[in-house]
Short mmCIF file of C-alpha atoms and ligand atoms in Angstrom, two decimals:
data_model
loop_
_atom_site.label_atom_id
_atom_site.label_comp_id
_atom_site.label_asym_id
_atom_site.label_seq_id
_atom_site.Cartn_x
_atom_site.Cartn_y
_atom_site.Cartn_z
CA MET S 1174 160.95 89.41 94.51
CA ILE S 1175 161.71 93.14 94.59
CA ILE S 1176 159.53 93.55 97.67
CA HIS S 1177 161.20 90.56 99.31
CA ASN S 1178 164.64 92.00 98.65
CA THR S 1179 163.64 95.41 99.94
CA VAL S 1180 162.42 93.89 103.20
CA ARG S 1181 165.66 91.94 103.54
CA LEU S 1182 167.70 95.06 102.81
CA ARG S 1183 165.77 96.98 105.48
CA GLN S 1184 166.47 94.28 107.99
CA GLU S 1185 170.15 94.31 107.15
CA HIS S 1186 170.66 98.08 107.05
CA LYS S 1187 170.97 100.14 110.16
CA CYS S 1188 170.68 103.91 110.28
CA PHE S 1189 174.21 105.34 110.13
CA VAL S 1190 173.36 107.82 112.89
CA CYS S 1191 171.20 106.06 115.49
CA GLY S 1192 171.67 102.38 114.64
CA GLU S 1193 167.92 101.69 114.31
CA PRO S 1194 166.59 99.95 111.15
CA ALA S 1195 167.08 102.18 108.11
CA HIS S 1196 164.27 103.14 105.78
CA SER S 1197 166.11 104.61 102.87
CA PHE S 1198 169.40 103.74 101.36
CA SER S 1199 171.06 103.97 97.99
CA PRO S 1200 174.49 102.96 96.75
CA ASN S 1201 175.52 106.64 96.87
CA SER S 1202 174.24 107.44 100.30
CA GLU S 1203 174.35 106.23 103.89
CA PRO S 1204 171.39 104.18 105.15
CA VAL S 1205 169.17 106.39 107.27
CA CYS S 1206 165.99 105.94 109.31
CA LEU S 1207 162.87 108.11 109.23
CA LYS S 1208 163.84 110.37 112.13
CA ALA S 1209 164.17 114.00 111.02
CA ASP S 1210 167.23 114.46 113.25
CA CYS S 1211 169.02 111.55 111.54
CA ARG S 1212 168.13 112.86 108.10
CA LEU S 1213 169.48 116.26 109.11
CA VAL S 1214 172.88 114.64 109.68
CA LEU S 1215 172.81 113.35 106.11
CA ILE S 1216 172.01 116.83 104.81
CA ARG S 1217 174.75 118.44 106.90
CA LYS S 1218 177.26 115.96 105.49
CA LYS S 1219 176.88 117.65 102.14
CA GLN S 1220 177.00 121.16 103.60
CA LEU S 1221 179.76 121.11 106.24
CA SER S 1222 183.53 120.77 106.00
CA ASP S 1223 184.90 117.35 107.04
CA SER S 1224 186.06 118.49 110.50
CA SER S 1225 182.84 120.39 111.27
CA TYR S 1226 180.80 117.44 110.07
CA LYS S 1227 182.74 115.00 112.29
CA LEU S 1228 182.01 117.11 115.36
CA PHE S 1229 178.38 117.62 114.36
CA PHE S 1230 177.93 113.89 113.74
CA SER S 1231 179.34 112.79 117.09
CA LEU S 1232 177.24 115.29 119.07
CA GLN S 1233 174.05 114.64 117.12
CA ALA S 1234 174.44 110.85 117.15
CA ALA S 1235 175.05 110.79 120.91
CA GLN S 1236 172.01 112.99 121.54
CA ILE S 1237 169.74 110.93 119.26
CA LYS S 1238 170.86 107.64 120.80
CA LYS S 1239 170.20 109.00 124.28
CA THR S 1240 166.71 110.20 123.29
CA THR S 1241 165.92 106.86 121.62
CA GLU S 1242 166.96 104.96 124.76
CA LEU S 1243 164.81 107.21 126.93
CA VAL S 1244 161.79 106.72 124.65
CA LYS S 1245 162.25 102.93 124.72
CA LEU S 1246 162.61 102.93 128.47
CA ARG S 1247 159.44 104.98 128.82
CA GLU S 1248 157.53 102.63 126.50
CA LYS S 1249 158.68 99.68 128.60
CA ARG S 1250 157.60 101.37 131.82
CA LEU S 1251 154.24 102.25 130.28
CA ALA S 1252 153.69 98.66 129.15
CA ILE S 1253 154.43 97.43 132.70
CA LYS S 1254 152.12 100.06 134.17
CA ARG S 1255 149.30 99.09 131.78
CA ASP S 1256 149.75 95.42 132.54
CA THR S 1257 149.72 96.04 136.32
CA GLU S 1258 146.63 98.24 136.08
CA LYS S 1259 144.83 95.66 133.95
CA LYS S 1260 145.46 92.99 136.59
CA GLU S 1261 144.32 95.33 139.38
CA ASN S 1262 141.16 96.25 137.44
CA LEU S 1263 140.31 92.61 136.84
CA SER S 1264 140.86 91.71 140.46
CA CYS S 1265 138.74 94.67 141.66
CA TRP S 1266 135.93 93.74 139.24
CA GLU S 1267 136.04 90.01 140.04
CA LYS S 1268 135.84 90.67 143.77
CA ALA S 1269 132.64 92.68 143.36
CA ILE S 1270 131.03 91.07 140.34
CA ASN S 1271 130.74 87.31 140.62
CA PRO S 1272 127.94 84.76 140.90
CA ASP S 1273 128.45 84.48 144.68
CA CYS S 1274 127.52 88.15 144.98
CA GLY S 1275 124.57 87.61 142.65
CA TYR S 1276 126.08 89.19 139.54
CA ASP S 1277 126.83 87.51 136.25
CA PRO S 1278 130.13 89.04 135.01
CA GLU S 1279 128.89 88.72 131.42
CA GLN S 1280 126.09 91.14 132.21
CA TYR S 1281 128.09 93.57 134.32
CA PRO S 1282 131.32 94.52 132.51
CA TYR S 1283 133.70 97.09 133.93
CA ALA S 1284 134.92 100.46 132.70
CA VAL S 1285 137.85 102.42 134.09
CA VAL S 1286 137.38 106.16 134.35
CA PRO S 1287 139.92 108.87 135.11
CA SER S 1288 139.41 111.40 137.92
CA ASN S 1289 139.53 115.07 138.51
CA LEU S 1290 140.93 115.65 141.98
CA LYS S 1291 141.34 119.42 141.72
CA LYS S 1292 139.78 121.56 144.43
CA ILE S 1293 137.01 124.09 144.00
CA THR S 1294 138.06 127.73 144.35
CA ARG S 1295 136.69 131.17 143.48
CA LEU S 1296 137.25 131.85 139.79
CA PRO S 1297 139.88 134.63 139.72
CA LYS S 1298 139.01 137.95 138.01
CA LYS S 1299 142.18 137.65 135.99
CA ARG S 1300 140.98 134.39 134.43
CA LYS S 1301 137.59 135.87 133.66
CA ALA S 1302 139.33 138.76 131.89
CA ILE S 1303 141.40 136.35 129.78
CA PHE S 1304 138.23 134.47 128.85
CA ARG S 1305 136.56 137.75 127.80
CA LYS S 1306 139.57 138.63 125.65
CA THR S 1307 139.47 135.17 124.05
CA LEU S 1308 135.79 135.65 123.19
CA TYR S 1309 136.38 139.03 121.54
CA HIS S 1310 139.24 137.57 119.57
CA LEU S 1311 137.09 134.66 118.34
CA ILE S 1312 134.20 136.97 117.44
CA ASN S 1313 136.54 139.13 115.37
CA GLU S 1314 137.93 136.07 113.63
CA SER S 1315 134.48 134.69 113.02
CA LEU S 1316 133.14 137.97 111.61
CA SER S 1317 136.12 138.45 109.34
CA GLU S 1318 135.77 134.94 107.88
CA GLY S 1319 131.98 135.09 107.45
CA GLU S 1320 130.93 132.33 105.04
CA GLY S 1321 134.31 130.65 105.54
CA ASN S 1322 133.00 129.31 108.85
CA GLN S 1323 130.22 127.37 107.17
CA ASP S 1324 131.95 123.99 106.78
CA GLU S 1325 133.00 123.86 110.38
CA ASN S 1326 129.64 125.24 111.42
CA SER S 1327 127.95 122.18 109.96
CA ARG S 1328 130.32 119.98 112.03
CA GLN S 1329 129.35 122.05 115.03
CA ASN S 1330 125.77 120.88 114.49
CA GLU S 1331 126.75 117.21 114.47
CA VAL S 1332 125.58 115.26 117.45
CA LEU S 1333 127.07 111.86 118.06
CA GLU S 1334 124.53 109.09 118.34
CA ASN S 1335 124.25 106.44 121.09
CA ASP S 1336 124.92 108.92 123.84
CA SER S 1337 123.82 106.42 126.50
CA PRO S 1338 123.01 107.44 130.10
CA PHE S 1339 125.99 105.32 131.13
CA GLU S 1340 128.27 107.74 129.30
CA ALA S 1341 126.82 110.69 131.20
CA LYS S 1342 127.23 108.68 134.41
CA ALA S 1343 130.87 107.94 133.56
CA CYS S 1344 131.51 111.68 133.14
CA SER S 1345 129.81 112.47 136.41
CA ILE S 1346 131.85 109.83 138.28
CA CYS S 1347 135.00 111.12 136.61
CA SER S 1348 134.02 114.73 137.34
CA GLY S 1349 135.52 116.13 134.18
CA GLY S 1350 138.90 114.45 133.93
CA CYS S 1351 139.23 115.81 130.39
CA CYS S 1352 138.17 119.39 131.18
CA CYS S 1353 141.35 120.01 133.21
CA ILE S 1354 143.15 121.40 130.17
CA GLY S 1355 140.34 123.75 129.08
CA GLU S 1356 142.11 126.76 130.68
CA GLU S 1357 140.56 130.07 129.54
CA HIS S 1358 139.90 128.89 125.99
CA ALA S 1359 137.33 126.20 126.85
CA PHE S 1360 138.18 124.72 123.44
CA LEU S 1361 136.02 127.42 121.83
CA LYS S 1362 136.73 128.07 118.16
CA LYS S 1363 135.59 130.80 115.81
CA GLU S 1364 133.18 128.25 114.33
CA THR S 1365 131.56 127.76 117.76
CA ILE S 1366 130.98 131.49 118.01
CA PHE S 1367 129.71 131.64 114.42
CA HIS S 1368 127.30 128.81 115.22
CA TYR S 1369 126.08 130.63 118.33
CA MET S 1370 125.73 133.97 116.53
CA SER S 1371 123.79 132.29 113.69
CA GLY S 1372 121.30 131.04 116.25
CA HIS S 1373 121.11 134.48 117.94
CA PRO S 1374 121.18 137.02 115.09
CA ASP S 1375 119.69 139.67 117.37
CA GLN S 1376 122.79 139.72 119.63
CA THR S 1377 125.56 142.24 119.01
CA PRO S 1378 129.16 141.07 119.56
CA ALA S 1379 129.15 142.70 123.00
CA GLN S 1380 125.95 140.84 123.86
CA VAL S 1381 127.43 137.54 122.66
CA VAL S 1382 130.40 138.10 124.96
CA ALA S 1383 128.01 139.01 127.79
CA SER S 1384 126.02 135.79 127.19
CA TYR S 1385 129.17 133.69 127.58
CA MET S 1386 130.41 135.70 130.53
CA LYS S 1387 127.06 135.24 132.27
CA CYS S 1388 127.61 131.45 132.18
CA LEU S 1389 130.91 131.69 134.08
CA PRO S 1390 130.59 130.22 137.56
CA GLU S 1391 131.62 132.08 140.70
CA LYS S 1392 133.47 128.97 141.84
CA SER S 1393 135.15 126.39 139.64
CA PHE S 1394 137.88 123.76 139.74
CA GLU S 1395 141.22 125.39 140.35
CA ASN S 1396 143.28 125.86 137.17
CA SER S 1397 140.84 123.82 135.12
CA CYS S 1398 138.55 125.12 132.38
CA VAL S 1399 136.88 128.31 133.54
CA ASN S 1400 133.46 126.66 133.04
CA HIS S 1401 134.30 123.51 134.98
CA THR S 1402 132.33 123.11 138.21
CA LYS S 1403 131.43 120.38 140.65
CA THR S 1404 128.11 119.87 138.87
CA GLY S 1405 129.67 119.81 135.39
CA CYS S 1406 130.02 122.34 132.61
CA THR S 1407 128.21 125.65 133.05
CA LEU S 1408 127.97 126.28 129.31
CA PRO S 1409 124.76 125.09 127.61
CA ARG S 1410 125.40 122.55 124.84
CA ASP S 1411 124.78 125.05 122.02
CA MET S 1412 127.49 127.35 123.42
CA ARG S 1413 130.10 124.63 123.82
CA SER S 1414 132.72 123.77 121.23
CA HIS S 1415 132.39 120.90 118.80
CA VAL S 1416 135.27 119.25 120.70
CA CYS S 1417 133.48 119.47 124.06
CA ASN S 1418 130.20 118.22 122.65
CA ASN S 1419 131.69 115.23 120.87
CA TYR S 1420 134.83 114.18 122.71
CA LEU S 1421 135.03 110.51 123.61
CA CYS S 1422 137.80 109.44 125.95
CA ASP S 1423 138.92 105.78 126.01
CA PRO S 1424 136.38 104.73 128.67
CA LEU S 1425 133.51 106.34 126.75
CA ASN S 1426 134.65 104.62 123.58
CA LYS S 1427 134.65 101.34 125.45
CA LEU S 1428 131.16 102.00 126.82
CA ARG S 1429 129.89 102.88 123.36
CA LYS S 1430 131.18 99.55 122.06
CA LEU S 1431 129.66 97.66 124.98
CA PHE S 1432 126.27 99.22 124.36
CA ALA S 1433 126.42 98.61 120.61
CA GLN S 1434 126.24 94.86 121.33
CA THR S 1435 123.28 92.69 122.21
CA PRO S 1436 122.24 91.69 124.73
CA LEU S 1437 122.84 95.05 126.40
CA PRO S 1438 124.73 94.91 129.70
CA LYS S 1439 122.53 95.14 132.78
CA GLY S 1440 124.96 97.48 134.40
CA VAL S 1441 128.53 98.74 134.45
CA PHE S 1442 131.08 98.41 137.23
CA PHE S 1443 132.99 101.71 137.20
CA ILE S 1444 136.54 101.77 138.53
CA SER S 1445 138.00 105.23 139.17
CA ARG S 1446 141.71 105.85 138.95
CA ALA S 1447 143.63 108.75 140.45
CA GLN S 1448 144.88 110.58 137.38
CA ASN S 1449 142.99 112.76 134.96
CA ASN S 1450 142.47 111.87 131.32
CA TRP S 1451 145.77 113.44 130.21
CA LYS S 1452 148.06 112.01 132.89
CA LYS S 1453 146.65 108.51 133.22
CA ASP S 1454 149.10 107.08 130.68
CA ASP S 1455 152.13 108.82 132.11
CA PRO S 1456 154.35 106.27 133.89
CA ASP S 1457 155.64 109.05 136.18
CA PHE S 1458 152.27 109.51 137.89
CA ASP S 1459 150.66 107.31 140.51
CA ASN S 1460 147.38 106.16 139.03
CA ARG S 1461 146.04 103.98 141.81
CA ILE S 1462 142.41 102.90 142.08
CA VAL S 1463 140.54 105.54 144.11
CA GLY S 1464 137.02 104.15 144.00
CA SER S 1465 134.53 101.82 142.39
CA VAL S 1466 130.78 101.73 142.00
CA LEU S 1467 128.28 99.49 140.29
CA ILE S 1468 125.63 101.30 138.27
CA SER S 1469 122.70 99.22 137.08
CA ARG S 1470 120.34 100.19 134.31
CA GLY S 1471 117.61 100.62 136.90
CA ASP S 1472 119.68 103.30 138.69
CA LEU S 1473 119.58 105.49 135.61
CA CYS S 1474 115.83 105.45 134.94
S1 LIG F 1909 134.79 112.28 128.58
FE1 LIG F 1909 136.02 110.81 129.74
S2 LIG F 1909 137.57 112.06 130.73
FE2 LIG F 1909 135.94 113.44 130.08
S3 LIG F 1909 134.58 113.62 131.85
FE3 LIG F 1909 133.81 111.97 130.56
S4 LIG F 1909 134.73 110.12 131.41
FE4 LIG F 1909 135.91 111.84 132.19
S1 LIG F 1910 133.64 124.15 128.18
FE1 LIG F 1910 132.68 122.68 129.53
S2 LIG F 1910 132.94 120.69 128.55
FE2 LIG F 1910 134.36 122.12 127.60
S3 LIG F 1910 136.28 121.88 128.73
FE3 LIG F 1910 135.14 123.54 129.69
S4 LIG F 1910 133.99 122.58 131.33
FE4 LIG F 1910 134.66 120.95 129.96
ZN1 LIG F 1911 168.28 107.07 112.72
#
């Protein structure tokens, strides 16, 4: 009964600042939602004079309501975008994969991958210098923490299972749509460096830096991760971060699920969309279909 009443009370009470459903209320206080900005108004009520509080309330409430409306509008636009893309994906897949074309749709599911449409340019000296500085910083951190790196180091050794050739193919079609935000840090952490140094105890810090610097390409994707090239990542697996070695974007997650079932699909119909992994869900960006390709199991042998 108490739970029932609480639910009813929540439905009846609106936040006194933004008007959304309230989450906490007591006889001595105004009903308020979970937003920190709304709760701040409640706190200020106790701290400010009446006139200052009135002004603060009206400004804050207007701002919060405006932000809430914008968030809702964005969610609505995103839902429309997702729905449209889903229909386009289905239509693209059905046109290519159907019994008339000799393909059983059950055996050839589709996966949608992002894209990396950046251009290849010479890696600027300035970026190389920032990368070198990052490495020295991480080495210092790693050496000063010593044994403290151990926990993360064991995670660094983890290798995710079921890394199917279709996943590698997805990444090659996508061309590193997640690497675009690697900048000059390449997601390296002090634990990565500790892991590398543990495997190469003969290398001095300067040699460790030199080993990483040697992997830098002469040409890479403009403003992407410094190690990001047309043929993939120039860092060997044991020099990459735990994040880079284990990251699964939505399409890879979907592929992993598809290949955890039996019977295994005979192939995957890949649909490429224009945006990279981090912009694909932004309603402000055009994420049209830019390509499609059917990859059969036989193609990967
Ligand atoms: S993990 Fe996903 S986003 Fe990154 S390269 Fe592979 S398919 Fe593209
Ligand atoms: S280090 Fe390699 S895998 Fe990691 S972000 Fe850079 S290019 Fe991508
Ligand atoms: Zn509120």
